[in-house]
Amino acid sequence: MSSHAPTASANTRYFVPDPSAWPFLLTAGLVAIILGAWSALEDKSLGSIPVYLGIAVSAFIIFRWFRGVALESEHGKYNKQVDTTFRMGMAWFIFSEVMFFAAFFGALYYARSLSVPWIGGEGAKGVANIEWPGFEASWPTNGPAALGGAFTNMSAWGLPFVNTCLLLTSGITITLAHHALKDNKRTACIVWMWATVALGAIFLYCQVVEYIHAYKELNLTLGSGVYGSTFFMLTGFHGMHVTLGTLMLFVITCRLMKGHFKPDSHFGFEGVAWYWHFVDVVWVGLFIFVYIL
Amino acid sequence: MATAHAHDEHDHSHDHHHGPDKGIMRWIKTTNHKDLGTLYLCFSFTMFFIGGLMSLVIRAELFQPGLQFVDPEFFNSMTTLHALVMIFGGVMPGFVGLANWMVPMMIGAGDLALPRVNNWGFWILPFAFALLLSTLFMEGGAPAGGWTMYPPLVLQTGNAFPLLIFAIHLMGISSITGAINVVVTILNMRTPGMTLLKMPLFVWTWLITAYLLIATMPVLAGAVTMLLTDKYFDTSFFTASGGGDPVMFQHIFWFFGHPEVYILILPAFGIVSTIIPTFARKQLFGYDSMVYATASIGFLSFIVWAHHMFTVGMPLAGELFFMFSTMLIAVPTGVKVFNWVATMWKGSMTFETPMLFALAFVFLFTVGGFSGLMLAITPVDFQYHDTYFVVAHFHYVLVPGAVFSILAAVYYWVPKWTGVMYSEFWGKVHFWLSAIFINVTFFPQHFLGLAGMQRRVPDYNVMFSDFNMLSTVGAFVFMAAQFIFIGNMLYCMFGKRGQVPNRVWEGAQGLEWTVPSPAPYHTFEDPPFLTDSETTVHWDEADETLTGVRR
């Protein structure tokens, strides 16, 4: 704490924002999406309007909210303490995201090293095999009932390897952009940022191609037993995070082009960079545990 | 996002000295930690009453053997929703409300670190519970598979199923945002000089609690998402024919669920550790060991989850590991109980309502802890599992545990919040009715469980009739007694102000007692002085560097 002890008189006061209707409206938007999704999954009574309305409201509010924060920052309303608050908040948010992925990685490990071998008759609970005589444990598998029919698993060394290279390269380009920003070379920074955005977008394109390949040619679907479930849920949630990350990179790049951020003060940029590195690390985990092993 | 700028003064008058909006918009738009704390607490008590009504439906049905009032499906919906409402709607928002009110005042901060996010975290909750409770009126009924949502049973839920999942997603967002806010506030907003080991224990326990929330709520979100995709999108996480395993859900769920148990009790430990020293007029015994015990419990809570699943068919090594790790938790918990007792030893004790609730907490929580120790023993758990013994156990730690601590905290701090002293007479009446009838309700359930009465079944063997009748009577009187509390609180909210000194309790320490009662809308616009008399921890005589120091 003492290292952040405010010194200038303007900094001794705590920053307290004005009352705001954004959070309430964002919640209302989310609830509209939920009602629409519920209706789509169950009785179809509401149609698709609530989902679109909810997405529009939520997107608008998120835009307004972040814009408001960016303007407050650019107008110098924030002191050192607020900066630390944002840093800590972002770090803990990323930790919560790590734990979200941990649930799905946990499911993958559990299925691979415990439940599938047990159904195959191995290990401490191999007695489960009496339900499925003749089933031999292997990985990948769609289970003793071969749910979804025969499938081919996704090879690691085609598009997934290309995607690994793309994301790792984007980790380098965003670092170069960060160094350029710190050295006040704004043009270089913006160029590297566009490179990063492009790499993210190409990654997403490759991922879509890979999914189409899986569904059309490999007969690998969400319904392909526990392999299909873990494969698509892990890569799918990762893909959603890459989409979000690419959007965030895009917004930051636009802000850079508008002249936002200073060499010594640019947490908006850094927070997005942290998020991008997190997405990168998750992908490396996916590449090793889902694709290679 | 930005560091300090020289032209900071321009917008200053604008930031501060802002009164609240008028009418309903004040509450919808507020970013003030006291407003939001009030909203959280009002929401929490509303949910306590809704969940309490559900428990009365359960107890009414169980008053006599046979089916009296409700059909079994609805009975199961009641047990399911009662748990979800009480845990996610009652206890957790209650503690978050207390954290909202007290953490900034205790550490000398102006507000929580992220006030707008704080508003978001609250306003998600009424929506989430509106969605959850609306399932009662849906085709196929409300979820009835138990709050633990085990597949494949829960997948048989009707139309309501997606709303159950989405409501839990919303509660998760609320908890995670709230927890991030509390952690960042505590780590970043303490007034200069308040080092970590000088923080009040309520702040410490909330720090660990918030960490547990951030680590586990996303795991719950993942688990319920898998349920959703298993039901609607053909995945087979929990289907053996596809290579999955229904037991896998239980592992993932309880990896969240056990830390959740400590999320529900650690802030209670902090409250009791605040109240007992005040009314014993002594420093808390063993402050450092309390902190380490809290942290140990936080760590251990991650490696004990499968003790909820001893009978599900785990490898023997797993059963043994989870039995011993669970028993280990008794050590730091014992440290806490002994510290509370040692704090009272030779103290100048008085027994105002908060102290009575805190004392009842120490005694009755320990009863619940001991029955937990019994349940931790794998071989005997095979007899206790899914019986009323388990029901008695967790209600002892949650009602005279968590709920009593919330009541104690409200009685303790409400004069600071409103500037009106509650009625001590009615507070004591409330306490004695609550303390007696909570035992009438739940103590017989130990015997019922040991004799073999199962949970979540609306009917039972006639030999269990007497104890069930007793339990139902206890539940109804306990519920009735809570209206005394509501009356007392309404009196505090709308009574005549200005009769209460800053330091409401003569033995109380902490920064919250240095500000007027009621506390001003913005408590600290500047970081306050920290003097030795206002650190609630034992003061190291050699360490005088902070006394009266203004940085």
mmCIF file of C-alpha atoms in Angstrom, chain A:
data_model
loop_
_atom_site.group_PDB
_atom_site.id
_atom_site.type_symbol
_atom_site.label_atom_id
_atom_site.label_comp_id
_atom_site.label_asym_id
_atom_site.label_seq_id
_atom_site.Cartn_x
_atom_site.Cartn_y
_atom_site.Cartn_z
ATOM 1 C CA MET A 1 0.000 0.000 0.000
ATOM 2 C CA SER A 2 2.614 2.465 1.058
ATOM 3 C CA SER A 3 4.282 2.194 -2.324
ATOM 4 C CA HIS A 4 1.102 3.585 -3.844
ATOM 5 C CA ALA A 5 0.580 6.206 -1.184
ATOM 6 C CA PRO A 6 -0.735 9.240 -3.009
ATOM 7 C CA THR A 7 1.602 12.203 -2.978
ATOM 8 C CA ALA A 8 0.088 15.036 -4.982
ATOM 9 C CA SER A 9 -2.781 16.776 -3.243
ATOM 10 C CA ALA A 10 -5.166 15.861 -6.030
ATOM 11 C CA ASN A 11 -4.340 12.240 -5.441
ATOM 12 C CA THR A 12 -5.136 12.014 -1.773
ATOM 13 C CA ARG A 13 -8.827 11.839 -2.495
ATOM 14 C CA TYR A 14 -10.525 8.640 -3.416
ATOM 15 C CA PHE A 15 -12.080 8.421 -6.857
ATOM 16 C CA VAL A 16 -15.817 7.747 -6.629
ATOM 17 C CA PRO A 17 -17.797 7.622 -9.876
ATOM 18 C CA ASP A 18 -21.194 9.231 -10.293
ATOM 19 C CA PRO A 19 -24.361 7.141 -10.086
ATOM 20 C CA SER A 20 -24.862 5.120 -13.246
ATOM 21 C CA ALA A 21 -27.687 3.293 -14.977
ATOM 22 C CA TRP A 22 -25.316 1.209 -17.108
ATOM 23 C CA PRO A 23 -25.114 -1.831 -14.823
ATOM 24 C CA PHE A 24 -28.887 -2.103 -14.457
ATOM 25 C CA LEU A 25 -29.458 -1.813 -18.199
ATOM 26 C CA LEU A 26 -26.712 -4.346 -18.913
ATOM 27 C CA THR A 27 -28.452 -6.796 -16.595
ATOM 28 C CA ALA A 28 -31.747 -6.168 -18.363
ATOM 29 C CA GLY A 29 -30.021 -6.927 -21.681
ATOM 30 C CA LEU A 30 -28.583 -10.161 -20.333
ATOM 31 C CA VAL A 31 -31.970 -11.228 -19.021
ATOM 32 C CA ALA A 32 -33.531 -10.604 -22.446
ATOM 33 C CA ILE A 33 -30.870 -12.842 -24.008
ATOM 34 C CA ILE A 34 -31.550 -15.501 -21.400
ATOM 35 C CA LEU A 35 -35.305 -15.440 -21.950
ATOM 36 C CA GLY A 36 -34.759 -15.727 -25.699
ATOM 37 C CA ALA A 37 -32.295 -18.597 -25.287
ATOM 38 C CA TRP A 38 -34.668 -20.361 -22.911
ATOM 39 C CA SER A 39 -37.473 -20.007 -25.394
ATOM 40 C CA ALA A 40 -35.276 -21.291 -28.228
ATOM 41 C CA LEU A 41 -34.319 -24.363 -26.197
ATOM 42 C CA GLU A 42 -37.752 -25.152 -24.826
ATOM 43 C CA ASP A 43 -41.163 -23.981 -25.946
ATOM 44 C CA LYS A 44 -40.231 -21.535 -28.791
ATOM 45 C CA SER A 45 -42.945 -19.174 -27.541
ATOM 46 C CA LEU A 46 -40.906 -15.965 -27.598
ATOM 47 C CA GLY A 47 -39.220 -16.183 -30.973
ATOM 48 C CA SER A 48 -35.801 -14.737 -31.590
ATOM 49 C CA ILE A 49 -36.563 -11.062 -30.912
ATOM 50 C CA PRO A 50 -35.527 -11.070 -27.219
ATOM 51 C CA VAL A 51 -32.093 -12.487 -28.106
ATOM 52 C CA TYR A 52 -31.388 -9.827 -30.735
ATOM 53 C CA LEU A 53 -32.817 -7.088 -28.562
ATOM 54 C CA GLY A 54 -30.784 -8.282 -25.587
ATOM 55 C CA ILE A 55 -27.583 -8.506 -27.603
ATOM 56 C CA ALA A 56 -28.166 -5.016 -28.990
ATOM 57 C CA VAL A 57 -28.819 -3.529 -25.543
ATOM 58 C CA SER A 58 -25.884 -5.337 -23.951
ATOM 59 C CA ALA A 59 -23.471 -4.427 -26.726
ATOM 60 C CA PHE A 60 -24.582 -0.803 -26.618
ATOM 61 C CA ILE A 61 -24.200 -0.587 -22.843
ATOM 62 C CA ILE A 62 -20.820 -2.339 -22.869
ATOM 63 C CA PHE A 63 -19.685 0.130 -25.523
ATOM 64 C CA ARG A 64 -20.991 3.104 -23.528
ATOM 65 C CA TRP A 65 -19.504 1.806 -20.299
ATOM 66 C CA PHE A 66 -16.018 1.215 -21.692
ATOM 67 C CA ARG A 67 -16.191 4.475 -23.598
ATOM 68 C CA GLY A 68 -17.074 6.254 -20.395
ATOM 69 C CA VAL A 69 -14.140 4.672 -18.571
ATOM 70 C CA ALA A 70 -11.793 5.509 -21.444
ATOM 71 C CA LEU A 71 -12.930 9.142 -21.403
ATOM 72 C CA GLU A 72 -12.626 9.403 -17.628
ATOM 73 C CA SER A 73 -9.106 8.071 -17.993
ATOM 74 C CA GLU A 74 -8.180 10.382 -20.867
ATOM 75 C CA HIS A 75 -9.559 13.352 -18.927
ATOM 76 C CA GLY A 76 -7.217 12.532 -16.096
ATOM 77 C CA LYS A 77 -9.815 11.672 -13.488
ATOM 78 C CA TYR A 78 -7.949 8.593 -12.354
ATOM 79 C CA ASN A 79 -5.057 8.587 -9.949
ATOM 80 C CA LYS A 80 -2.414 5.973 -9.276
ATOM 81 C CA GLN A 81 -4.754 4.088 -6.952
ATOM 82 C CA VAL A 82 -7.397 3.657 -9.645
ATOM 83 C CA ASP A 83 -4.703 2.393 -11.987
ATOM 84 C CA THR A 84 -3.713 -0.261 -9.455
ATOM 85 C CA THR A 85 -7.378 -1.138 -8.966
ATOM 86 C CA PHE A 86 -7.756 -1.810 -12.688
ATOM 87 C CA ARG A 87 -4.584 -3.894 -12.763
ATOM 88 C CA MET A 88 -5.625 -6.035 -9.832
ATOM 89 C CA GLY A 89 -9.194 -6.339 -11.089
ATOM 90 C CA MET A 90 -8.040 -7.526 -14.504
ATOM 91 C CA ALA A 91 -5.595 -10.019 -13.001
ATOM 92 C CA TRP A 92 -8.288 -11.544 -10.784
ATOM 93 C CA PHE A 93 -10.745 -11.600 -13.662
ATOM 94 C CA ILE A 94 -8.238 -13.560 -15.757
ATOM 95 C CA PHE A 95 -7.743 -15.922 -12.821
ATOM 96 C CA SER A 96 -11.504 -16.572 -12.792
ATOM 97 C CA GLU A 97 -11.333 -17.314 -16.526
ATOM 98 C CA VAL A 98 -8.499 -19.756 -15.899
ATOM 99 C CA MET A 99 -10.719 -21.568 -13.410
ATOM 100 C CA PHE A 100 -13.548 -21.702 -15.949
ATOM 101 C CA PHE A 101 -11.261 -23.500 -18.391
ATOM 102 C CA ALA A 102 -9.991 -25.658 -15.533
ATOM 103 C CA ALA A 103 -13.456 -27.200 -15.240
ATOM 104 C CA PHE A 104 -13.349 -28.371 -18.866
ATOM 105 C CA PHE A 105 -9.723 -29.483 -18.715
ATOM 106 C CA GLY A 106 -10.643 -31.362 -15.545
ATOM 107 C CA ALA A 107 -13.461 -33.098 -17.416
ATOM 108 C CA LEU A 108 -10.991 -34.066 -20.152
ATOM 109 C CA TYR A 109 -8.441 -35.508 -17.720
ATOM 110 C CA TYR A 110 -11.123 -37.303 -15.723
ATOM 111 C CA ALA A 111 -12.609 -38.932 -18.813
ATOM 112 C CA ARG A 112 -9.258 -39.895 -20.306
ATOM 113 C CA SER A 113 -7.533 -41.271 -17.259
ATOM 114 C CA LEU A 114 -10.427 -42.445 -15.085
ATOM 115 C CA SER A 115 -13.894 -42.953 -16.505
ATOM 116 C CA VAL A 116 -12.982 -44.355 -19.930
ATOM 117 C CA PRO A 117 -10.470 -46.878 -18.521
ATOM 118 C CA TRP A 118 -13.030 -47.904 -15.879
ATOM 119 C CA ILE A 119 -15.680 -48.571 -18.502
ATOM 120 C CA GLY A 120 -13.012 -50.594 -20.327
ATOM 121 C CA GLY A 121 -12.450 -52.777 -17.278
ATOM 122 C CA GLU A 122 -9.198 -51.282 -16.036
ATOM 123 C CA GLY A 123 -8.343 -49.799 -12.660
ATOM 124 C CA ALA A 124 -10.062 -49.591 -9.319
ATOM 125 C CA LYS A 125 -13.563 -49.246 -10.742
ATOM 126 C CA GLY A 126 -13.101 -51.531 -13.728
ATOM 127 C CA VAL A 127 -16.173 -53.404 -12.575
ATOM 128 C CA ALA A 128 -18.078 -50.844 -14.662
ATOM 129 C CA ASN A 129 -17.142 -53.027 -17.627
ATOM 130 C CA ILE A 130 -19.878 -55.532 -16.779
ATOM 131 C CA GLU A 131 -22.312 -53.003 -18.246
ATOM 132 C CA TRP A 132 -20.332 -52.822 -21.483
ATOM 133 C CA PRO A 133 -18.698 -56.209 -22.096
ATOM 134 C CA GLY A 134 -16.235 -56.164 -24.961
ATOM 135 C CA PHE A 135 -15.510 -52.424 -24.736
ATOM 136 C CA GLU A 136 -11.814 -51.682 -24.654
ATOM 137 C CA ALA A 137 -10.625 -48.337 -23.408
ATOM 138 C CA SER A 138 -8.803 -46.168 -25.884
ATOM 139 C CA TRP A 139 -8.503 -42.468 -26.674
ATOM 140 C CA PRO A 140 -10.031 -40.807 -28.577
ATOM 141 C CA THR A 141 -13.335 -42.528 -27.995
ATOM 142 C CA ASN A 142 -17.025 -41.895 -28.417
ATOM 143 C CA GLY A 143 -17.777 -44.446 -25.728
ATOM 144 C CA PRO A 144 -19.003 -48.024 -25.620
ATOM 145 C CA ALA A 145 -22.198 -47.138 -27.503
ATOM 146 C CA ALA A 146 -20.141 -45.358 -30.197
ATOM 147 C CA LEU A 147 -22.364 -42.289 -29.963
ATOM 148 C CA GLY A 148 -22.459 -40.267 -33.134
ATOM 149 C CA GLY A 149 -20.979 -43.091 -35.211
ATOM 150 C CA ALA A 150 -17.413 -43.761 -36.318
ATOM 151 C CA PHE A 151 -15.253 -40.642 -36.551
ATOM 152 C CA THR A 152 -11.679 -39.645 -37.200
ATOM 153 C CA ASN A 153 -9.981 -37.494 -34.620
ATOM 154 C CA MET A 154 -8.454 -34.152 -35.463
ATOM 155 C CA SER A 155 -4.793 -34.374 -36.363
ATOM 156 C CA ALA A 156 -2.542 -31.935 -34.520
ATOM 157 C CA TRP A 157 -0.153 -31.211 -37.346
ATOM 158 C CA GLY A 158 -2.478 -29.677 -39.915
ATOM 159 C CA LEU A 159 -4.475 -26.533 -39.231
ATOM 160 C CA PRO A 160 -4.100 -26.787 -35.441
ATOM 161 C CA PHE A 161 -0.330 -26.473 -35.811
ATOM 162 C CA VAL A 162 -0.786 -23.505 -38.131
ATOM 163 C CA ASN A 163 -3.100 -21.981 -35.538
ATOM 164 C CA THR A 164 -0.508 -22.514 -32.818
ATOM 165 C CA CYS A 165 2.041 -20.652 -34.913
ATOM 166 C CA LEU A 166 -0.479 -17.860 -35.585
ATOM 167 C CA LEU A 167 -1.285 -17.315 -31.926
ATOM 168 C CA LEU A 168 2.314 -17.538 -30.752
ATOM 169 C CA THR A 169 3.295 -15.020 -33.430
ATOM 170 C CA SER A 170 0.482 -12.728 -32.312
ATOM 171 C CA GLY A 171 1.934 -12.897 -28.799
ATOM 172 C CA ILE A 172 5.172 -11.555 -30.250
ATOM 173 C CA THR A 173 3.538 -8.827 -32.343
ATOM 174 C CA ILE A 174 1.537 -7.489 -29.399
ATOM 175 C CA THR A 175 4.721 -7.367 -27.329
ATOM 176 C CA LEU A 176 6.440 -5.448 -30.095
ATOM 177 C CA ALA A 177 3.472 -3.080 -30.173
ATOM 178 C CA HIS A 178 3.732 -2.606 -26.432
ATOM 179 C CA HIS A 179 7.433 -1.768 -26.624
ATOM 180 C CA ALA A 180 6.762 0.636 -29.477
ATOM 181 C CA LEU A 181 4.090 2.361 -27.365
ATOM 182 C CA LYS A 182 6.460 2.648 -24.439
ATOM 183 C CA ASP A 183 9.101 4.170 -26.745
ATOM 184 C CA ASN A 184 6.439 6.575 -28.056
ATOM 185 C CA LYS A 185 6.693 5.152 -31.597
ATOM 186 C CA ARG A 186 2.986 5.307 -32.236
ATOM 187 C CA THR A 187 3.007 4.401 -35.914
ATOM 188 C CA ALA A 188 5.007 1.242 -35.280
ATOM 189 C CA CYS A 189 2.717 0.443 -32.385
ATOM 190 C CA ILE A 190 -0.395 0.783 -34.540
ATOM 191 C CA VAL A 191 1.125 -1.342 -37.314
ATOM 192 C CA TRP A 192 2.010 -4.121 -34.894
ATOM 193 C CA MET A 193 -1.464 -3.914 -33.397
ATOM 194 C CA TRP A 194 -3.119 -4.335 -36.778
ATOM 195 C CA ALA A 195 -0.827 -7.319 -37.354
ATOM 196 C CA THR A 196 -2.037 -8.782 -34.067
ATOM 197 C CA VAL A 197 -5.687 -8.191 -34.940
ATOM 198 C CA ALA A 198 -5.104 -9.806 -38.338
ATOM 199 C CA LEU A 199 -3.433 -12.858 -36.784
ATOM 200 C CA GLY A 200 -6.363 -13.235 -34.403
ATOM 201 C CA ALA A 201 -8.834 -12.991 -37.270
ATOM 202 C CA ILE A 202 -6.915 -15.513 -39.377
ATOM 203 C CA PHE A 203 -6.836 -17.862 -36.401
ATOM 204 C CA LEU A 204 -10.610 -17.625 -36.139
ATOM 205 C CA TYR A 205 -11.011 -18.237 -39.852
ATOM 206 C CA CYS A 206 -8.815 -21.367 -39.630
ATOM 207 C CA GLN A 207 -10.826 -22.533 -36.652
ATOM 208 C CA VAL A 208 -14.052 -22.255 -38.651
ATOM 209 C CA VAL A 209 -12.451 -24.188 -41.541
ATOM 210 C CA GLU A 210 -11.307 -26.830 -39.059
ATOM 211 C CA TYR A 211 -14.804 -27.185 -37.594
ATOM 212 C CA ILE A 212 -16.358 -27.553 -41.051
ATOM 213 C CA HIS A 213 -13.738 -30.175 -41.878
ATOM 214 C CA ALA A 214 -14.527 -32.005 -38.652
ATOM 215 C CA TYR A 215 -18.277 -32.019 -39.204
ATOM 216 C CA LYS A 216 -18.286 -32.702 -42.957
ATOM 217 C CA GLU A 217 -15.347 -35.032 -43.500
ATOM 218 C CA LEU A 218 -14.317 -36.547 -40.177
ATOM 219 C CA ASN A 219 -17.827 -37.076 -38.748
ATOM 220 C CA LEU A 220 -16.437 -35.516 -35.594
ATOM 221 C CA THR A 221 -19.285 -33.602 -33.913
ATOM 222 C CA LEU A 222 -20.383 -32.417 -30.488
ATOM 223 C CA GLY A 223 -22.258 -35.704 -30.315
ATOM 224 C CA SER A 224 -19.152 -37.859 -30.841
ATOM 225 C CA GLY A 225 -19.090 -39.144 -27.285
ATOM 226 C CA VAL A 226 -16.810 -37.690 -24.670
ATOM 227 C CA TYR A 227 -14.042 -36.951 -27.173
ATOM 228 C CA GLY A 228 -16.336 -34.812 -29.290
ATOM 229 C CA SER A 229 -17.742 -33.138 -26.168
ATOM 230 C CA THR A 230 -14.381 -32.166 -24.701
ATOM 231 C CA PHE A 231 -12.885 -31.312 -28.103
ATOM 232 C CA PHE A 232 -15.612 -28.914 -29.154
ATOM 233 C CA MET A 233 -16.354 -27.423 -25.761
ATOM 234 C CA LEU A 234 -12.701 -26.661 -25.036
ATOM 235 C CA THR A 235 -11.830 -25.345 -28.490
ATOM 236 C CA GLY A 236 -15.228 -23.656 -28.774
ATOM 237 C CA PHE A 237 -14.938 -21.708 -25.533
ATOM 238 C CA HIS A 238 -11.371 -20.868 -26.456
ATOM 239 C CA GLY A 239 -12.581 -19.637 -29.827
ATOM 240 C CA MET A 240 -15.183 -17.445 -28.117
ATOM 241 C CA HIS A 241 -12.429 -15.954 -25.993
ATOM 242 C CA VAL A 242 -10.273 -15.344 -29.072
ATOM 243 C CA THR A 243 -13.225 -13.596 -30.693
ATOM 244 C CA LEU A 244 -13.653 -11.380 -27.667
ATOM 245 C CA GLY A 245 -9.902 -10.804 -27.478
ATOM 246 C CA THR A 246 -9.718 -9.841 -31.141
ATOM 247 C CA LEU A 247 -12.570 -7.379 -30.643
ATOM 248 C CA MET A 248 -10.743 -5.893 -27.672
ATOM 249 C CA LEU A 249 -7.530 -5.614 -29.709
ATOM 250 C CA PHE A 250 -9.508 -3.905 -32.456
ATOM 251 C CA VAL A 251 -10.975 -1.369 -30.030
ATOM 252 C CA ILE A 252 -7.572 -0.647 -28.509
ATOM 253 C CA THR A 253 -6.057 -0.173 -31.953
ATOM 254 C CA CYS A 254 -8.781 2.311 -32.848
ATOM 255 C CA ARG A 255 -8.159 4.135 -29.596
ATOM 256 C CA LEU A 256 -4.437 4.266 -30.411
ATOM 257 C CA MET A 257 -5.293 5.782 -33.783
ATOM 258 C CA LYS A 258 -7.428 8.401 -32.013
ATOM 259 C CA GLY A 259 -4.402 9.352 -29.928
ATOM 260 C CA HIS A 260 -5.347 7.626 -26.689
ATOM 261 C CA PHE A 261 -2.725 6.212 -24.281
ATOM 262 C CA LYS A 262 0.624 7.602 -23.251
ATOM 263 C CA PRO A 263 4.010 5.905 -23.063
ATOM 264 C CA ASP A 264 3.812 5.735 -19.277
ATOM 265 C CA SER A 265 0.074 5.337 -18.900
ATOM 266 C CA HIS A 266 -1.840 2.821 -20.947
ATOM 267 C CA PHE A 267 -3.423 0.180 -18.780
ATOM 268 C CA GLY A 268 -6.293 -0.247 -21.255
ATOM 269 C CA PHE A 269 -3.695 -1.505 -23.673
ATOM 270 C CA GLU A 270 -1.921 -3.664 -21.123
ATOM 271 C CA GLY A 271 -5.105 -5.247 -19.834
ATOM 272 C CA VAL A 272 -6.012 -6.365 -23.329
ATOM 273 C CA ALA A 273 -2.459 -7.628 -23.835
ATOM 274 C CA TRP A 274 -2.728 -9.663 -20.637
ATOM 275 C CA TYR A 275 -6.008 -11.112 -21.853
ATOM 276 C CA TRP A 276 -4.473 -11.950 -25.214
ATOM 277 C CA HIS A 277 -1.553 -13.750 -23.568
ATOM 278 C CA PHE A 278 -4.027 -15.675 -21.405
ATOM 279 C CA VAL A 279 -5.900 -16.794 -24.512
ATOM 280 C CA ASP A 280 -2.545 -17.775 -25.996
ATOM 281 C CA VAL A 281 -1.537 -19.884 -22.996
ATOM 282 C CA VAL A 282 -4.899 -21.654 -22.958
ATOM 283 C CA TRP A 283 -4.358 -22.516 -26.604
ATOM 284 C CA VAL A 284 -0.948 -24.013 -25.869
ATOM 285 C CA GLY A 285 -2.630 -26.164 -23.211
ATOM 286 C CA LEU A 286 -5.282 -27.170 -25.742
ATOM 287 C CA PHE A 287 -2.719 -27.952 -28.403
ATOM 288 C CA ILE A 288 -0.814 -30.251 -26.064
ATOM 289 C CA PHE A 289 -3.687 -31.987 -24.267
ATOM 290 C CA VAL A 290 -6.447 -31.998 -26.860
ATOM 291 C CA TYR A 291 -4.589 -32.266 -30.158
ATOM 292 C CA ILE A 292 -1.165 -33.876 -29.587
ATOM 293 C CA LEU A 293 -1.634 -36.277 -26.697
#
